[in-house]
Each structure stands twice: as structure tokens, then as C-alpha cells.
Coordinates of C-alpha atoms in Angstrom, one line a residue:
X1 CA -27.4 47.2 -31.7
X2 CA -23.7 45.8 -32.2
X3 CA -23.4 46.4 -28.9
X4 CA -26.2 44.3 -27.6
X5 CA -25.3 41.5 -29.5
X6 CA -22.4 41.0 -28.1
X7 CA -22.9 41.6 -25.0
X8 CA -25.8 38.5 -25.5
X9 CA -23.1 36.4 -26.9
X10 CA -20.7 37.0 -23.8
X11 CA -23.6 36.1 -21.4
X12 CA -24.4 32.6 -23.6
X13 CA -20.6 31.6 -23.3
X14 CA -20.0 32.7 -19.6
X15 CA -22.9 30.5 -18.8
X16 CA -21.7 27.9 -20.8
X17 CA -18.6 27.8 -19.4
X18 CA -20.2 28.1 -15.6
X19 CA -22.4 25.1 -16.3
X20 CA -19.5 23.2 -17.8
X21 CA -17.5 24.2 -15.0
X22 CA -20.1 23.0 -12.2
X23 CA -20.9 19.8 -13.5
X24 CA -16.9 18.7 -12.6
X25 CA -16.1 18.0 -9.2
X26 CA -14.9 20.9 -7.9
X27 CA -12.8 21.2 -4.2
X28 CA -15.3 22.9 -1.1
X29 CA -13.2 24.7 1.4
X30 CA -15.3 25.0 4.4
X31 CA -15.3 24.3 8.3
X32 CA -17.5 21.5 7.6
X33 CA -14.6 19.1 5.9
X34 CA -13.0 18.8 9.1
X35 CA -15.9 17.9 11.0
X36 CA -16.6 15.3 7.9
X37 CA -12.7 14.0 8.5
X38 CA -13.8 13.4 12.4
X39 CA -16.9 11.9 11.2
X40 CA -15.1 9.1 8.4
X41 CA -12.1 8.7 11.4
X42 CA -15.1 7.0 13.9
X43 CA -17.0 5.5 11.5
X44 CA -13.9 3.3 9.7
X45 CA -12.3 2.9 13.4
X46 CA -15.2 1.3 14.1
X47 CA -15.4 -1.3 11.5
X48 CA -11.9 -2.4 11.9
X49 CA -12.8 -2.5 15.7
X50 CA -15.4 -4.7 15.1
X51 CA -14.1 -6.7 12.5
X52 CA -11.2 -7.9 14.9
X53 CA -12.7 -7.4 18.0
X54 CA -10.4 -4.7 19.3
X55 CA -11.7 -2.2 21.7
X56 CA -9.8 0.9 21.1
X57 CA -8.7 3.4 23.9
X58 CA -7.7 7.4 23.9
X59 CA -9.6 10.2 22.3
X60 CA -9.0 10.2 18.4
X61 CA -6.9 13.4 17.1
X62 CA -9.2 16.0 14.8
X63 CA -9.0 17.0 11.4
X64 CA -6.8 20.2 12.8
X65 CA -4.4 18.1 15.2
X66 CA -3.9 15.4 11.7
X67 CA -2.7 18.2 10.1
X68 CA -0.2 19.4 12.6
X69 CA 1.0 15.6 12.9
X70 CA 2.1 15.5 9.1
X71 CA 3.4 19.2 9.9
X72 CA 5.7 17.7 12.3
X73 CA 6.8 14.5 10.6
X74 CA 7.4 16.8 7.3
X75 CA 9.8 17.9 9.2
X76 CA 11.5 14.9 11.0
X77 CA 12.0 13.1 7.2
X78 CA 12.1 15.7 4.9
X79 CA 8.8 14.7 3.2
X80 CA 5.6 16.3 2.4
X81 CA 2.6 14.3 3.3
X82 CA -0.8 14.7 2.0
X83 CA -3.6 12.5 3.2
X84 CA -6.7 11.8 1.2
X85 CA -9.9 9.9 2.6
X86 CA -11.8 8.6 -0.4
X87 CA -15.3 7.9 0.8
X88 CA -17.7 5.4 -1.7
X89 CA -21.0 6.4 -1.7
X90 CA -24.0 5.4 -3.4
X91 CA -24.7 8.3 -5.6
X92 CA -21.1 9.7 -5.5
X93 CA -17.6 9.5 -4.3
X94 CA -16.7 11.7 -1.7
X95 CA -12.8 12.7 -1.3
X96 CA -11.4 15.1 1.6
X97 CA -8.2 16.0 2.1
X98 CA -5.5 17.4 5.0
X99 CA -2.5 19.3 3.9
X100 CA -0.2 20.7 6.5
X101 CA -0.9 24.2 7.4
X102 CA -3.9 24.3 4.8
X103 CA -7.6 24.7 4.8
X104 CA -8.8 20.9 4.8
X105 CA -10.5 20.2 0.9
X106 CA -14.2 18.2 0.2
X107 CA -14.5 17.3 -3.2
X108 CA -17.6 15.1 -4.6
X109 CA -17.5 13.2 -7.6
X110 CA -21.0 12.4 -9.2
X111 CA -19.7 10.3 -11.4
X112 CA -18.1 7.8 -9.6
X113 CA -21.1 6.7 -7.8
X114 CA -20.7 3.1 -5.6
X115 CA -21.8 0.9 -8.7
X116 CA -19.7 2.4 -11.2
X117 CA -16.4 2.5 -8.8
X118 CA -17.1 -1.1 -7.9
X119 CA -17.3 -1.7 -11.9
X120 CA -14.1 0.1 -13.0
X121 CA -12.1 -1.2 -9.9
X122 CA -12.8 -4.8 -10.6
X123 CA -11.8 -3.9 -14.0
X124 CA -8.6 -2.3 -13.1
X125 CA -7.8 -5.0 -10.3
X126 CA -8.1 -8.1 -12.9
X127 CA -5.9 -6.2 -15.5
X128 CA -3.1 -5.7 -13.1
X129 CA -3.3 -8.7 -11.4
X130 CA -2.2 -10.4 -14.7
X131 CA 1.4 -10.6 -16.2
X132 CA 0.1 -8.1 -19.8
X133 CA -3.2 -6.6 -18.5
X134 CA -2.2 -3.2 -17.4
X135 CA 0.3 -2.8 -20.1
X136 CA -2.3 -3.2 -22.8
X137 CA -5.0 -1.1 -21.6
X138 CA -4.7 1.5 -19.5
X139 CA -8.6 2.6 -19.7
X140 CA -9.7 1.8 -16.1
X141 CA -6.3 3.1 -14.3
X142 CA -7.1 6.4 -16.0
X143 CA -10.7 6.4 -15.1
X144 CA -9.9 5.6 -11.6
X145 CA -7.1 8.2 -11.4
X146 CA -9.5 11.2 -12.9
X147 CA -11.7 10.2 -10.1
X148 CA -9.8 9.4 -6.9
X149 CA -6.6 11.9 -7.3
X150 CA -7.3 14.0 -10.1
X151 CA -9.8 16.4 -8.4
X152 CA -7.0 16.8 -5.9
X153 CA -4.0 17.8 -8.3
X154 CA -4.2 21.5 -8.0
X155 CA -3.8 21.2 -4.1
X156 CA -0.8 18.6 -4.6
X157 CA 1.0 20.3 -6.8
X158 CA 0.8 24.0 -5.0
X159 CA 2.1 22.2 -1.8
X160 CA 4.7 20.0 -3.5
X161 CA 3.2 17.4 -2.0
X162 CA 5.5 14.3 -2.5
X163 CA 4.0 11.3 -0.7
X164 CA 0.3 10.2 -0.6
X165 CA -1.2 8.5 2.7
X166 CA -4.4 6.6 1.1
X167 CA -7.3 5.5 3.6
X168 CA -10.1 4.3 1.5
X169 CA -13.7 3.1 2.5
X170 CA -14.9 -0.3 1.3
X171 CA -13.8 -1.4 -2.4
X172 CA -10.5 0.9 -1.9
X173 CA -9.1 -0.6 0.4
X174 CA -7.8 -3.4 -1.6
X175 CA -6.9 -1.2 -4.4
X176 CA -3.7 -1.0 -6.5
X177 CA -3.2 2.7 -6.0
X178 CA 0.5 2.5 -7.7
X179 CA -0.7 1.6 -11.0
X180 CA -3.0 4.3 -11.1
X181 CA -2.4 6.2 -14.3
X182 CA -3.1 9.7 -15.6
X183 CA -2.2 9.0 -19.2
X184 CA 1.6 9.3 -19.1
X185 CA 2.6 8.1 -15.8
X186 CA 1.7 5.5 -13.0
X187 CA 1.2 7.1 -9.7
X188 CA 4.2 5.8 -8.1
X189 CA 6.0 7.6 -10.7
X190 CA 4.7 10.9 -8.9
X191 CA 4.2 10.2 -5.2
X192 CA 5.6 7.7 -2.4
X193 CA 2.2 5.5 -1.6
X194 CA 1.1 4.4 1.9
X195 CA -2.5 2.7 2.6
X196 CA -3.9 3.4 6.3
X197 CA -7.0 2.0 8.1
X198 CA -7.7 5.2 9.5
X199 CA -5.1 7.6 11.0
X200 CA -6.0 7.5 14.3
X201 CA -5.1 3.7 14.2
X202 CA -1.0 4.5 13.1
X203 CA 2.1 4.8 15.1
X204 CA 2.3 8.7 14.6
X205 CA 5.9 8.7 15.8
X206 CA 8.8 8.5 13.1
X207 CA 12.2 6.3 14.1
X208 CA 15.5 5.1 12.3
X209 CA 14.8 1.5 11.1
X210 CA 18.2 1.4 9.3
X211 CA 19.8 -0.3 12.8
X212 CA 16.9 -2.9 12.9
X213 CA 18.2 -6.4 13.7
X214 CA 15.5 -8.9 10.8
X215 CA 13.9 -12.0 11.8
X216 CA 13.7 -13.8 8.7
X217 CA 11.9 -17.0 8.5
X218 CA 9.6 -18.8 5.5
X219 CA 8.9 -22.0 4.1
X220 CA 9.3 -23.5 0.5
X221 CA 7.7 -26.6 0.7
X222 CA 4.0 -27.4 1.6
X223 CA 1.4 -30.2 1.8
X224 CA -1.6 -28.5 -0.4
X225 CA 0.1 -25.1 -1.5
X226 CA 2.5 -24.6 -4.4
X227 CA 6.1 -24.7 -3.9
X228 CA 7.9 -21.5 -3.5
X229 CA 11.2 -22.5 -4.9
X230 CA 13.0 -19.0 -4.7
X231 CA 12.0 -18.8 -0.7
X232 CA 15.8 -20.2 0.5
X233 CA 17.4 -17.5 -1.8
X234 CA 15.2 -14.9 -0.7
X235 CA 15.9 -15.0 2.5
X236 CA 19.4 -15.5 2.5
X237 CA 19.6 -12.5 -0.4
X238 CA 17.6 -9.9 1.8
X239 CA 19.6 -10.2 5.1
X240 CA 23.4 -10.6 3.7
X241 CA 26.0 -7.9 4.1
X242 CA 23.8 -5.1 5.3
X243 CA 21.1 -6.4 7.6
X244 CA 22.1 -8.2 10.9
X245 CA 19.6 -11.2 10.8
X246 CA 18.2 -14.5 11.6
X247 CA 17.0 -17.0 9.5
X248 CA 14.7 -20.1 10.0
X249 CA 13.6 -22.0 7.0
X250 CA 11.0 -24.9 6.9
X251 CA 10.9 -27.1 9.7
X252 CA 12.2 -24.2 12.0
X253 CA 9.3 -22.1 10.5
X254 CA 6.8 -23.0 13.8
X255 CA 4.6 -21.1 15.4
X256 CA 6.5 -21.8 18.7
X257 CA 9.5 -20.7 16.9
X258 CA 8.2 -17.6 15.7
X259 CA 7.0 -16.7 19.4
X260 CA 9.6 -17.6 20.9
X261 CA 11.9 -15.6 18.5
X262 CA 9.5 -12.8 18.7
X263 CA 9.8 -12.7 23.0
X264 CA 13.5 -12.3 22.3
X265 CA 12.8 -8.6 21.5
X266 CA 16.3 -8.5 19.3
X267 CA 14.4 -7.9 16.4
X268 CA 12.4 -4.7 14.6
X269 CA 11.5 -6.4 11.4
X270 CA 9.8 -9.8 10.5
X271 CA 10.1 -11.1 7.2
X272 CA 7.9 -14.4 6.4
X273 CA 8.3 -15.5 3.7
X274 CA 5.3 -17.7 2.9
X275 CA 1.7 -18.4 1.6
X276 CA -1.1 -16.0 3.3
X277 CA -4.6 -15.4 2.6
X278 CA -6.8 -12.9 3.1
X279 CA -10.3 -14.6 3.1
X280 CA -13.6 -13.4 3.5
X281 CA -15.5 -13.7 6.4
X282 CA -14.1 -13.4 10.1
X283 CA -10.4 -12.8 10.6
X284 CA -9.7 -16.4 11.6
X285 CA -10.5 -17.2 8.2
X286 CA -7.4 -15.4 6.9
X287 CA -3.7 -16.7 8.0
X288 CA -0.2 -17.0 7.2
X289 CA 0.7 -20.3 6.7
X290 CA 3.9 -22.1 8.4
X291 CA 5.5 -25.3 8.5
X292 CA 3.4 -28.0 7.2
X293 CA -0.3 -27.6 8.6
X294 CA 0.9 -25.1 11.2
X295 CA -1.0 -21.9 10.4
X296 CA -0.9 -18.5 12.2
X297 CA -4.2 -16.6 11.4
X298 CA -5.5 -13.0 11.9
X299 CA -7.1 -13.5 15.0
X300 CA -4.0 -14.7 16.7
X301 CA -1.4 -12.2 15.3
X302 CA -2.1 -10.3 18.5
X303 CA -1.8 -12.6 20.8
X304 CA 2.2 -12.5 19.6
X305 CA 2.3 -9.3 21.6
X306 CA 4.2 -7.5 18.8
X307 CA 3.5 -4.4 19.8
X308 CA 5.9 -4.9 23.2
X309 CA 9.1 -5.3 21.2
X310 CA 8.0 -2.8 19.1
X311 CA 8.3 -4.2 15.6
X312 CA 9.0 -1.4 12.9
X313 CA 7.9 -3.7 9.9
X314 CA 6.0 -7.2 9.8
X315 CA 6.8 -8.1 5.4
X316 CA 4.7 -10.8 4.3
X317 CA 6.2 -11.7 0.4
X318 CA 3.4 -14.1 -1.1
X319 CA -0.1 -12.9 -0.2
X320 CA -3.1 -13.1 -1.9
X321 CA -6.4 -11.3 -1.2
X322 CA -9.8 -11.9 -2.4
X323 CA -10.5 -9.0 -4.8
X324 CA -13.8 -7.1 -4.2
X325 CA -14.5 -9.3 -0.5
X326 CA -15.5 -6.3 2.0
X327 CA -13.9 -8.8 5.3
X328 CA -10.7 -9.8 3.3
X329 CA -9.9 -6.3 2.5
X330 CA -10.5 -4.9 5.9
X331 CA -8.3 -7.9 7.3
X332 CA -5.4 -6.8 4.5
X333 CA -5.9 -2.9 5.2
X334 CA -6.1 -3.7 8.7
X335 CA -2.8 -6.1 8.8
X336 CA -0.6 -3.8 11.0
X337 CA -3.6 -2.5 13.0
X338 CA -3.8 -6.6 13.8
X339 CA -0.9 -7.6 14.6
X340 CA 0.3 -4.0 16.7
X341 CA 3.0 -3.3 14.3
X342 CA 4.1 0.0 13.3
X343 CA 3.9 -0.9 9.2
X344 CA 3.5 -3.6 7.1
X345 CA 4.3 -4.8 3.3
X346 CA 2.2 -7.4 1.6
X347 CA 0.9 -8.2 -1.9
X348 CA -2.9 -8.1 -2.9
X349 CA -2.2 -10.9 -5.2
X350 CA 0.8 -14.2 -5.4
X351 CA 3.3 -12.6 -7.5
X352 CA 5.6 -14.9 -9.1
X353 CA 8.3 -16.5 -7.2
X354 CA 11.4 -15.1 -8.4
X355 CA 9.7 -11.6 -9.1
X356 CA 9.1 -11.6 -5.8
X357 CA 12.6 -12.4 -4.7
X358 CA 14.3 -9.5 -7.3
X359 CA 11.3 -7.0 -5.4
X360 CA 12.5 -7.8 -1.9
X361 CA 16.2 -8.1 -2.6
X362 CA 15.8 -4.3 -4.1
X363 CA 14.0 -3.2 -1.3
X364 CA 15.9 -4.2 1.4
X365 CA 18.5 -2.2 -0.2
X366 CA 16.6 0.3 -1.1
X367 CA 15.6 0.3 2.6
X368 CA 19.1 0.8 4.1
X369 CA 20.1 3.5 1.8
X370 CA 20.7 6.3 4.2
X371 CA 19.2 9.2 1.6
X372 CA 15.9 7.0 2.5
X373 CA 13.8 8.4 5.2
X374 CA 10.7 6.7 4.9
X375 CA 9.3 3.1 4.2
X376 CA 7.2 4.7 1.4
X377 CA 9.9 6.0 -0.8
X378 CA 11.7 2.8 -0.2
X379 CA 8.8 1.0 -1.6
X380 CA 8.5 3.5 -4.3
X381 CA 12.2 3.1 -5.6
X382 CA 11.7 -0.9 -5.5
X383 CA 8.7 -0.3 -7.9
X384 CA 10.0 2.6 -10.2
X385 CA 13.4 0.4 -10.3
X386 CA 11.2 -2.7 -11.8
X387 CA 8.9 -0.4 -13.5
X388 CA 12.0 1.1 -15.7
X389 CA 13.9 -2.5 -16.2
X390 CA 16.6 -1.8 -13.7
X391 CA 15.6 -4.5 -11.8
X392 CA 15.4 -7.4 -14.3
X393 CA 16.4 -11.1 -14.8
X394 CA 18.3 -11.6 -17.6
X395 CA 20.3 -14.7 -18.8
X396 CA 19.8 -16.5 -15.7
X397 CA 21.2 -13.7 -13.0
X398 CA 18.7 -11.1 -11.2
X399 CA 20.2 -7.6 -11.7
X400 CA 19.2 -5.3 -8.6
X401 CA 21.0 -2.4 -7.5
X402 CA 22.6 -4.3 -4.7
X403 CA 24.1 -6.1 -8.0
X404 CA 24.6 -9.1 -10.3
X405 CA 22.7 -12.1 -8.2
X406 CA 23.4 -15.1 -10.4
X407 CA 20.2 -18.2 -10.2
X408 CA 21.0 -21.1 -8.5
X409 CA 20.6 -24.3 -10.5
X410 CA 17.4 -25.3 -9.2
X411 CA 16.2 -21.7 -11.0
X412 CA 18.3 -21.7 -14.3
X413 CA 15.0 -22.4 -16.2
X414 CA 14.3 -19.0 -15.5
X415 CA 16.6 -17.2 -17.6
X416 CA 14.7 -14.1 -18.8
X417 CA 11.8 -12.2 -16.9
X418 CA 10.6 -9.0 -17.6
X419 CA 9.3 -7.2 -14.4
X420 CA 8.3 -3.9 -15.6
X421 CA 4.8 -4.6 -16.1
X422 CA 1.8 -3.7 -12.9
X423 CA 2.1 -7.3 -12.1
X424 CA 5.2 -7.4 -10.7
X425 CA 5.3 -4.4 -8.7
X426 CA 2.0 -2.8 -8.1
X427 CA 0.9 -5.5 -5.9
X428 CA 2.8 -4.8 -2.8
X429 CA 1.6 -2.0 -0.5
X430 CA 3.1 -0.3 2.4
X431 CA 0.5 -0.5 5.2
X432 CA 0.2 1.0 8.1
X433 CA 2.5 4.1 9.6
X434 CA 4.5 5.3 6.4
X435 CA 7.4 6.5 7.7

């Protein structure tokens, strides 16, 4: 009789635990996740086709030829990629992932059906996008980490998987991933971060951009827009001493100017420093703005012919994107796609001016550091650096680890800034090819 009882008691908690365990998302390996990458690959190809009227050539790579891509540049930069699709859908979220050398993973999450994503993201993206926000609740960067990397972990983790290559569907693709946070550290604290429109829309070829001559041009002054006072210093800070550059500032800041400079073919990375907008609606909604009411939008990036030089990264330092819009996030995710660069690195929101200028002067540094081999980690080392007060301004000089950048006068009201919080760093994302 003892022993019947217990053997009832071991057959309530084992199917306890089995119902328990199957009401968590739980990774499917199975043929069919490759055909589902091929499948998400078209379909977001598509849209970003559509959306700027670009007719796309060449047979897209499959699921298995992806994964022998990131086998080959794990090699070439001493990285180990991971890319995750995260799929919104209306009763769930659907997440597959490719791992080099590994079965591709299909993980659902019930949970985080389309509503209640779109709820939490909105949440997350207007904490963050505010100075304090993120640093006083950390509720929706939690909920959005259990459900978009979380499920993943276990495969991470085995592979030692140490940079992240996002491509989101619609509501994602405007997302914050760095600030992400699993209850003791952001996501950048764990992985490099790059955001991709779909793979098969990336320069899959790896190059040294150490020896890359930079345009840099902006504008501080405008007719409707506020002033960017820190622009002049910015530029001149980002291109001394290690980068051979260029620099045109305000009424040099044309669009002729910028073509013309562009035709040259001296240079492999553009840095404009100036207003942009990603708008909803069609692309020629969305621009960069130049000189006065000289304005170079989305449609017309093309046109530049960037993609002849080749450019190795377009850096726009004071975007800001419509939160939530479906067309303003394509155009943002699509931004190097556009404009037939190989990456890109713009903020989803207008960062402050001089925060701004500390992020860009670290990353350029960060960026010629020869241990660096990929435009992620330098990205990730700017935004841990700020994240853990290295990067700081303090009594009216901005300490990098390029060093002690004293304000000029124009600036000296700014004496103390604290860039550690979300605000300051999670905005900028590497788009485009990561490496």
C-alpha cells in the first residue's frame, strides 16, 4: 500500500512539473526552422523593397549557407556571432535562431502576443528615451529581455556566443536592444549588438576600417531646428590625431558639397553631424538636414551612389525616430540598405548635445583600437564606457579614454553630466553589416 502511494505522488509531481515545464517557451529543433528562416528572409526583404522602391537582384542565401557565413567571419574577427529573427505575431512571438555549425532553434512565446509586445515596448522605449526612466524602473527591460533573448540563453551560453545580430519584424525594429535587462545586467553588458534588415540585405564580407580616410561634415546652426552648439567640437574631436579627415561645417554643409566630396572616393566613412528624422510615411518624408533649408532625404540617399566608393560607415549623431511608426522604423532599420553602405550608426531619439559629443569622441577611439575587430564591439565599449562613468563630464572637461577634453567657453555652463543612464547611450545602434 506504501508503495502505491508513492508511486501516485511521483506521477502527480512529474506531471506537475511537465505541465509547468510546457507552458514556457521551449526551443523546437527541427528541419522546419530553416525553411521558416527562408520564409521571414523574403517576406522582410520584401517590405524594405517596397518601402524604398528597390528591386533586389541574386538568389537570397538559406538558413544553412547564413550559418556557414557567420562560420567564416567567426573566423576572420575572432567573434562568435549568433543571429536571432524575432517574429511579432498576433497570438505569439516567434524567435529562430542560426548558430554556426548548429541545428537552427524555433522558439514561440505565447505570452508575448503582438498587443502585449507593442504594450511593453512602448513602455520600455519612453522610459529610456528619458534622462532617469530606465534607471528607476527596470520592469519593461526585464519583461522584454525574458521574452526576446531569454528563451535563447541556453544556446548562447553553450556556444559562447559573444555578439548578437538582431533582425526584428515590425515594432522591433526601432527597439533599444542595449538596454535590455535581465535583472543584473543590460544587454550590452553581455553581447556586442548589431540591428539588420534582413541578412540577405548586408555586405557579408569583413575589411579593416582602421585605414579609412572620414568625411566629416555637420551643421550647428538652423532656421527652424535647435541649435547644436557642441557640433564644431565634435567634429574637430572625432578626426584629430588618429583619423585622417575632412571637415566642412555649416555653409560648406551642401548637398552639392557632400556629392561632390562623396565622387572623390577618398573617403570610407561619413560623419554628419546634424538633425535627421525618421518620419512616418514614404521615405521622402524622412531626411538629414543640411545647411539652412538644404535637406537630403531617404529617397535620395541612393542617388549619392555610395555604394561605388564603397563607404564602410555612414554615422548620423542627432537622429530621432518616431517611436512605434511602422514606415519610420523601416526607413531607420533600413538606413544602410538605403543609402548602399556597408553599416551605419544613428540614434532612435536626439540625445543631448554634449552627450553626444563624449559618445562619438569615445567611439572613434574605440574604433581605431587595433584589439577592435568589429564595429559592434566598438559600439559596445562606447556604451559600457558611459554606462560605468568612465566616460563622464565633470567640472567643465569631458573625460574619454582618448583623455581630458576641456569645454570650450561657449559650453562651460555644462560643467557636470552624468551619462551612465539608458539615455545617453542606448540610443545609438549599429545598423547594417556588423563587422
Amino acid at each position: 500500500m506504501k508503495v502505491s502511494i508513492r508511486r501516485i505522488c511521483l506521477f502527480i509531481l512529474g506531471f506537475i512539473l511537465i505541465v509547468g515545464i510546457s507552458s514556457q517557451s521551449r526551443p523546437a529543433y527541427s528541419t522546419e526552422a530553416g525553411d521558416r528562416i527562408a520564409e521571414v528572409e523574403q517576406l522582410w526583404r520584401g517590405q524594405y523593397e517596397t518601402y524604398f522602391g528597390n528591386q533586389l537582384v541574386g538568389t537570397p542565401l538559406t538558413a544553412e549557407q547564413i550559418s556557414a557565413t557567420l562560420g567564416r567571419l567567426n573566423s576572420e574577427t575572432d567573434k562568435n556571432f549568433a543571429l536571432i529573427y524575432a517574429f511579432p505575431q498576433s497570438e505569439e512571438l516567434e524567435l529562430l535562431l542560426v548558430i554556426p555549425e548548429t541545428p537552427s532553434v524555433r522558439v514561440t512565446v505565447p505570452e508575448a502576443g503582438q498587443q502585449e509586445l507593442l504594450e511593453v515596448a512602448n513602455e520600455f522605449k519612453t522610459a529610456v528615451s528619458r534622462p532617469t526612466g530606465a534607471r528607476r524602473d527596470l520592469t519593461s527591460a526585464k519583461q522584454l529581455y525574458d521574452w526576446l533573448i531569454a528563451p535563447l540563453e541556453p544556446q548562447l551560453q553553450a556556444q559562447n556566443i559573444d555578439t548578437l545580430i538582431l533582425c526584428g519584424g515590425a515594432i522591433l525594429r526601432s527597439l533599444p536592444f542595449a538596454a535590455l535587462h535581465d535583472g543584473q545586467q543590460f544587454l550590452v553588458e553581455k553581447y556586442n549588438l548589431g540591428l539588420v534588415p534582413a541578412f540577405n540585405l548586408i555586405n557579408q564580407q569583413h575589411s579593416n576600417f582602421r585605414n579609412e580616410k572620414v568625411l566629416a561634415m555637420g551643421a550647428s546652426e538652423f532656421q527652424a531646428m535647435p541649435t547644436l552648439y557642441a557640433v564644431p567640437l565634435e567634429l574637430s574631436t572625432i578626426t584629430q590625431d588618429i583619423w585622417q579627415s575632412e571637415v566642412f561645417l555649416n555653409q560648406e554643409f551642401t548637398l552639392s558639397n557632400l556629392a561632390e566630396q562623396l565622387e572623390s572616393g577618398e573617403f570610407g566613412i561619413v560623419h554628419l553631424a546634424t538633425h535627421a528624422q525618421f518620419r512616418p510615411g514614404t521615405p521622402e518624408n524622412s531626411y538629414i538636414q543640411l545647411w539652412q533649408n538644404d535637406k537630403l532625404t531617404l529617397d535620395q540617399l541612393r542617388q549619392l551612389d555610395w555604394s561605388e566608393l564603397p563607404v564602410e560607415l555612414l554615422v548620423l549623431s542627432a537622429c530621432q525616430t518616431a517611436l512605434g511608426d511602422r514606415q519610420a522604423e523601416l526607413g531607420f532599420a533600413g538606413l544602410a540598405f538605403q543609402a548602399g553602405v556597408k553599416s551605419s550608426v544613428a540614434s532612435l531619439w536626439q540625445v543631448s548635445d554634449l552627450g553626444t559629443l563624449a559618445l562619438m569622441r569615445e567611439f572613434y577611439w574605440q574604433l581605431a583600437n587595433p584589439e577592435v575587430t568589429t564595429k559592434t564591439e566598438a559600439l559596445r565599449r562606447t556604451q559600457i564606457a558611459m554606462l560605468s562613468g568612465n566616460v563622464r563630464i565633470e567640472d567643465g572637461q569631458i573625460f574619454t579614454s582618448a583623455g581630458i577634453l576641456p569645454l570650450p567657453e561657449d559650453l562651460e555652463q555644462f560643467q557636470n553630466l552624468d551619462l551612465s543612464a539608458p539615455y545617453y547611450w542606448s540610443a545609438f545602434t549599429l545598423i547594417g553589416s556588423p563587422w
